[in-house]
Amino acid sequence: YGYIKNVLYYLIRKADLIVCNSGFTSRMVVEIKDVPTNIIPYGTPLEYKPIPLNNNPTKKILCVGRIIERKGLIYLIQAMPKILDKCDAVLSIVGSGDPHIEWQLKQEIQKFNLEDKVMFLGKLSNEALIEQYKKCDVFCLPAIIDSKGDTEGLGVVLLEALNYGRPVVASGVGGITDIIKHEQTGLLAEQKNPSDLAAKLISILLDGKKAAKLAKQGCEYAKFQFSWEKIMDQWDRFYAQSKYHKKH
């Protein structure tokens, strides 16, 4: 990890022009070398055909991503008892990763007697994952700045959730804030704060109008801001800038 970091620092210092995938990444680069950066996020091939929201009697919370420290899953599990005080709900976690982190999460589940409320689904096919999006009432990415100082560079999985018209709750860290604008395209919660995370999730789970509004606005924003047409236009302008830079 340290070797990769040193190589990255070297390359940034040698670069004439730099492209970053988010405002967060740009700020990190500028700390290494005070130069202008170009922010061009990842595009997505998704078609943005939102699926109508469910009205599940048992609310379904979905989280998709690698099971690693910076995803902050332990705080979402700790939020579940607070959510269950207000409504019946289940949490589905899709993905695989660090066995030690998964063991820690399962210990937390046992501590709060959540064995029938939190499910690990492992890796899923695209078709099975889409079904999970269809079934869920809200998508959650409780990311954190981990013990190594790492966090989400952008949070591309959020674009998937918005594509399917799902309201989103995420932590306000890293590049997540380039996608989730609080009370506009989703809700932002304080990282490592189960109470705040629970409050934000409950506000969506118990308010169908709010859920639908955030889902609609989030989908429209993602469709406009992260379409390949817009991304490729940004790259075209960047390469034109590169040619000008070389001539001068």
Short mmCIF file of C-alpha atoms in Angstrom, two decimals:
data_model
loop_
_atom_site.label_atom_id
_atom_site.label_comp_id
_atom_site.label_asym_id
_atom_site.label_seq_id
_atom_site.Cartn_x
_atom_site.Cartn_y
_atom_site.Cartn_z
CA TYR A 1 0.00 0.00 0.00
CA GLY A 2 2.78 2.44 0.94
CA TYR A 3 4.69 1.63 -2.28
CA ILE A 4 1.63 2.34 -4.44
CA LYS A 5 1.07 5.60 -2.59
CA ASN A 6 4.68 6.69 -3.20
CA VAL A 7 4.42 5.88 -6.92
CA LEU A 8 1.17 7.83 -7.15
CA TYR A 9 2.76 10.84 -5.45
CA TYR A 10 5.69 10.68 -7.90
CA LEU A 11 3.41 10.52 -10.95
CA ILE A 12 1.26 13.43 -9.74
CA ARG A 13 4.33 15.61 -9.21
CA LYS A 14 5.57 14.80 -12.72
CA ALA A 15 2.21 15.34 -14.47
CA ASP A 16 1.46 18.41 -16.58
CA LEU A 17 -2.31 17.87 -16.67
CA ILE A 18 -4.38 15.88 -14.19
CA VAL A 19 -7.87 14.38 -14.39
CA CYS A 20 -9.72 13.46 -11.18
CA ASN A 21 -12.96 11.52 -10.82
CA SER A 22 -14.42 13.75 -8.10
CA GLY A 23 -14.01 17.00 -6.23
CA PHE A 24 -12.68 15.03 -3.26
CA THR A 25 -9.94 13.39 -5.35
CA SER A 26 -9.08 16.78 -6.84
CA ARG A 27 -8.59 18.28 -3.38
CA MET A 28 -6.29 15.39 -2.43
CA VAL A 29 -4.19 15.87 -5.58
CA VAL A 30 -3.85 19.63 -4.99
CA GLU A 31 -2.44 18.89 -1.53
CA ILE A 32 0.37 16.96 -3.25
CA LYS A 33 0.94 19.40 -6.14
CA ASP A 34 -0.72 22.79 -6.36
CA VAL A 35 -1.85 22.64 -9.99
CA PRO A 36 -5.23 22.97 -11.71
CA THR A 37 -7.08 19.69 -12.07
CA ASN A 38 -9.84 18.57 -14.41
CA ILE A 39 -12.77 16.81 -12.74
CA ILE A 40 -14.34 14.21 -15.01
CA PRO A 41 -16.43 11.58 -13.19
CA TYR A 42 -17.04 8.04 -14.33
CA GLY A 43 -19.79 7.68 -16.87
CA THR A 44 -22.42 5.00 -16.60
CA PRO A 45 -24.00 2.92 -19.37
CA LEU A 46 -27.24 2.57 -17.41
CA GLU A 47 -30.42 3.66 -19.20
CA TYR A 48 -32.09 5.48 -16.30
CA LYS A 49 -35.48 3.85 -16.40
CA PRO A 50 -36.62 4.19 -12.78
CA ILE A 51 -38.78 1.47 -11.29
CA PRO A 52 -41.82 2.60 -9.23
CA LEU A 53 -41.17 2.45 -5.50
CA ASN A 54 -42.62 -0.37 -3.44
CA ASN A 55 -44.78 0.02 -0.37
CA ASN A 56 -43.38 -2.95 1.50
CA PRO A 57 -44.98 -3.69 4.89
CA THR A 58 -41.52 -4.80 6.00
CA LYS A 59 -39.19 -2.06 4.79
CA LYS A 60 -36.18 -3.24 2.79
CA ILE A 61 -32.83 -1.47 3.08
CA LEU A 62 -30.19 -2.37 0.49
CA CYS A 63 -26.42 -1.90 0.65
CA VAL A 64 -24.13 -2.97 -2.21
CA GLY A 65 -20.34 -2.99 -2.15
CA ARG A 66 -17.21 -4.73 -0.97
CA ILE A 67 -17.20 -5.79 2.66
CA ILE A 68 -14.28 -3.67 3.79
CA GLU A 69 -13.72 -1.15 6.57
CA ARG A 70 -14.31 2.03 4.56
CA LYS A 71 -17.82 0.97 3.56
CA GLY A 72 -18.85 1.63 7.19
CA LEU A 73 -21.24 -1.31 7.36
CA ILE A 74 -20.81 -1.74 11.10
CA TYR A 75 -22.49 1.64 11.65
CA LEU A 76 -25.44 0.65 9.51
CA ILE A 77 -25.85 -2.53 11.56
CA GLN A 78 -25.66 -0.46 14.74
CA ALA A 79 -28.39 1.79 13.30
CA MET A 80 -30.78 -1.13 12.77
CA PRO A 81 -32.16 -1.35 16.37
CA LYS A 82 -33.03 2.36 16.20
CA ILE A 83 -34.78 1.82 12.87
CA LEU A 84 -36.66 -1.19 14.22
CA ASP A 85 -37.98 0.96 17.06
CA LYS A 86 -39.92 2.92 14.42
CA CYS A 87 -40.77 0.34 11.74
CA ASP A 88 -40.31 -3.26 10.72
CA ALA A 89 -37.31 -3.49 8.41
CA VAL A 90 -34.64 -5.80 7.01
CA LEU A 91 -31.17 -5.03 5.70
CA SER A 92 -29.68 -6.87 2.71
CA ILE A 93 -25.92 -6.58 2.13
CA VAL A 94 -24.69 -7.54 -1.35
CA GLY A 95 -20.97 -8.16 -1.91
CA SER A 96 -17.95 -9.94 -0.54
CA GLY A 97 -14.58 -8.85 0.77
CA ASP A 98 -12.49 -9.01 3.93
CA PRO A 99 -13.39 -12.15 5.98
CA HIS A 100 -12.25 -10.43 9.18
CA ILE A 101 -14.56 -7.46 8.59
CA GLU A 102 -17.42 -9.83 7.81
CA TRP A 103 -16.72 -11.69 11.08
CA GLN A 104 -16.82 -8.37 12.98
CA LEU A 105 -20.14 -7.50 11.36
CA LYS A 106 -21.64 -10.87 12.29
CA GLN A 107 -20.48 -10.39 15.88
CA GLU A 108 -22.30 -7.05 15.93
CA ILE A 109 -25.42 -8.70 14.49
CA GLN A 110 -25.39 -11.28 17.29
CA LYS A 111 -24.83 -8.56 19.90
CA PHE A 112 -28.03 -6.79 18.83
CA ASN A 113 -30.00 -10.01 18.09
CA LEU A 114 -30.41 -9.05 14.45
CA GLU A 115 -29.90 -12.49 12.92
CA ASP A 116 -33.33 -12.40 11.26
CA LYS A 117 -33.02 -8.74 10.22
CA VAL A 118 -29.63 -8.57 8.45
CA MET A 119 -28.79 -10.79 5.50
CA PHE A 120 -25.49 -11.27 3.67
CA LEU A 121 -26.28 -12.15 0.06
CA GLY A 122 -22.70 -12.37 -1.25
CA LYS A 123 -21.92 -11.61 -4.89
CA LEU A 124 -24.95 -11.64 -7.17
CA SER A 125 -25.45 -11.84 -10.92
CA ASN A 126 -26.57 -8.64 -12.64
CA GLU A 127 -30.10 -10.03 -12.92
CA ALA A 128 -30.28 -10.94 -9.24
CA LEU A 129 -28.84 -7.56 -8.24
CA ILE A 130 -31.47 -5.72 -10.29
CA GLU A 131 -34.13 -7.72 -8.45
CA GLN A 132 -32.70 -6.48 -5.15
CA TYR A 133 -32.92 -2.89 -6.38
CA LYS A 134 -36.52 -3.49 -7.44
CA LYS A 135 -37.47 -4.84 -4.03
CA CYS A 136 -35.77 -2.27 -1.81
CA ASP A 137 -37.34 0.85 -0.31
CA VAL A 138 -34.07 2.73 0.20
CA PHE A 139 -30.41 2.33 -0.71
CA CYS A 140 -27.71 3.08 1.86
CA LEU A 141 -23.96 3.65 1.56
CA PRO A 142 -22.66 4.35 5.11
CA ALA A 143 -19.06 4.95 3.98
CA ILE A 144 -16.39 6.29 6.35
CA ILE A 145 -12.85 7.56 6.36
CA ASP A 146 -11.14 4.36 7.50
CA SER A 147 -8.13 3.75 9.74
CA LYS A 148 -5.77 4.22 6.76
CA GLY A 149 -7.38 7.49 5.76
CA ASP A 150 -9.15 5.96 2.75
CA THR A 151 -12.72 6.69 1.71
CA GLU A 152 -14.97 6.66 -1.35
CA GLY A 153 -13.41 8.33 -4.39
CA LEU A 154 -16.82 8.79 -5.99
CA GLY A 155 -19.31 6.10 -4.94
CA VAL A 156 -20.30 4.74 -8.35
CA VAL A 157 -22.74 2.26 -6.78
CA LEU A 158 -24.90 5.27 -5.93
CA LEU A 159 -25.44 5.85 -9.64
CA GLU A 160 -26.88 2.33 -9.91
CA ALA A 161 -29.32 3.03 -7.11
CA LEU A 162 -30.39 6.34 -8.63
CA ASN A 163 -30.71 4.70 -12.05
CA TYR A 164 -33.38 2.39 -10.66
CA GLY A 165 -35.17 5.26 -8.97
CA ARG A 166 -34.26 4.41 -5.39
CA PRO A 167 -33.94 7.08 -2.69
CA VAL A 168 -30.45 7.15 -1.22
CA VAL A 169 -28.95 7.75 2.20
CA ALA A 170 -25.16 8.02 2.28
CA SER A 171 -22.39 9.44 4.44
CA GLY A 172 -21.12 12.88 3.52
CA VAL A 173 -17.53 11.79 2.87
CA GLY A 174 -15.21 11.63 -0.12
CA GLY A 175 -16.65 11.87 -3.60
CA ILE A 176 -20.13 10.85 -2.43
CA THR A 177 -21.07 14.52 -2.15
CA ASP A 178 -20.54 14.92 -5.91
CA ILE A 179 -23.54 12.62 -6.40
CA ILE A 180 -25.70 13.05 -3.30
CA LYS A 181 -26.77 16.61 -2.62
CA HIS A 182 -28.52 16.72 0.75
CA GLU A 183 -32.31 17.00 0.52
CA GLN A 184 -32.04 17.22 -3.28
CA THR A 185 -30.69 13.97 -4.73
CA GLY A 186 -30.70 12.03 -1.45
CA LEU A 187 -29.86 12.44 2.22
CA LEU A 188 -26.39 12.77 3.73
CA ALA A 189 -25.65 11.42 7.19
CA GLU A 190 -22.69 12.06 9.45
CA GLN A 191 -20.12 9.30 9.10
CA LYS A 192 -19.69 6.82 11.97
CA ASN A 193 -22.92 8.06 13.53
CA PRO A 194 -25.53 5.25 13.78
CA SER A 195 -28.14 7.58 15.32
CA ASP A 196 -27.93 10.10 12.48
CA LEU A 197 -27.87 7.30 9.90
CA ALA A 198 -30.98 5.74 11.46
CA ALA A 199 -32.79 9.10 11.56
CA LYS A 200 -32.11 9.74 7.87
CA LEU A 201 -33.24 6.24 6.86
CA ILE A 202 -36.39 6.44 9.01
CA SER A 203 -37.32 9.80 7.47
CA ILE A 204 -37.41 8.11 4.05
CA LEU A 205 -38.95 4.81 5.14
CA LEU A 206 -41.87 6.54 6.89
CA ASP A 207 -42.50 9.26 4.30
CA GLY A 208 -43.49 7.91 0.89
CA LYS A 209 -43.77 11.38 -0.67
CA LYS A 210 -40.29 12.32 0.45
CA ALA A 211 -38.90 9.01 -0.79
CA ALA A 212 -40.50 9.48 -4.21
CA LYS A 213 -39.33 13.10 -4.49
CA LEU A 214 -35.70 12.30 -3.64
CA ALA A 215 -35.72 9.26 -5.94
CA LYS A 216 -37.05 11.31 -8.86
CA GLN A 217 -34.65 14.21 -8.35
CA GLY A 218 -31.71 11.88 -7.80
CA CYS A 219 -32.43 9.90 -10.95
CA GLU A 220 -32.78 13.07 -13.06
CA TYR A 221 -29.52 14.51 -11.68
CA ALA A 222 -27.57 11.31 -12.30
CA LYS A 223 -28.97 10.94 -15.80
CA PHE A 224 -27.86 14.47 -16.70
CA GLN A 225 -24.57 14.73 -14.80
CA PHE A 226 -23.13 11.25 -15.41
CA SER A 227 -24.36 10.31 -18.89
CA TRP A 228 -21.66 9.09 -21.27
CA GLU A 229 -22.61 11.85 -23.71
CA LYS A 230 -21.70 14.50 -21.14
CA ILE A 231 -18.62 12.60 -19.92
CA MET A 232 -17.23 12.18 -23.46
CA ASP A 233 -17.80 15.87 -24.16
CA GLN A 234 -15.71 16.66 -21.09
CA TRP A 235 -12.94 14.32 -22.30
CA ASP A 236 -13.00 15.95 -25.75
CA ARG A 237 -12.45 19.35 -24.15
CA PHE A 238 -9.67 17.92 -21.98
CA TYR A 239 -7.78 16.47 -24.97
CA ALA A 240 -8.15 19.77 -26.82
CA GLN A 241 -6.65 21.47 -23.77
CA SER A 242 -3.82 18.88 -23.74
CA LYS A 243 -2.88 19.65 -27.36
CA TYR A 244 -2.87 23.37 -26.60
CA HIS A 245 -0.74 22.76 -23.52
CA LYS A 246 1.89 20.84 -25.51
CA LYS A 247 2.15 23.58 -28.17
CA HIS A 248 2.78 26.20 -25.52
#
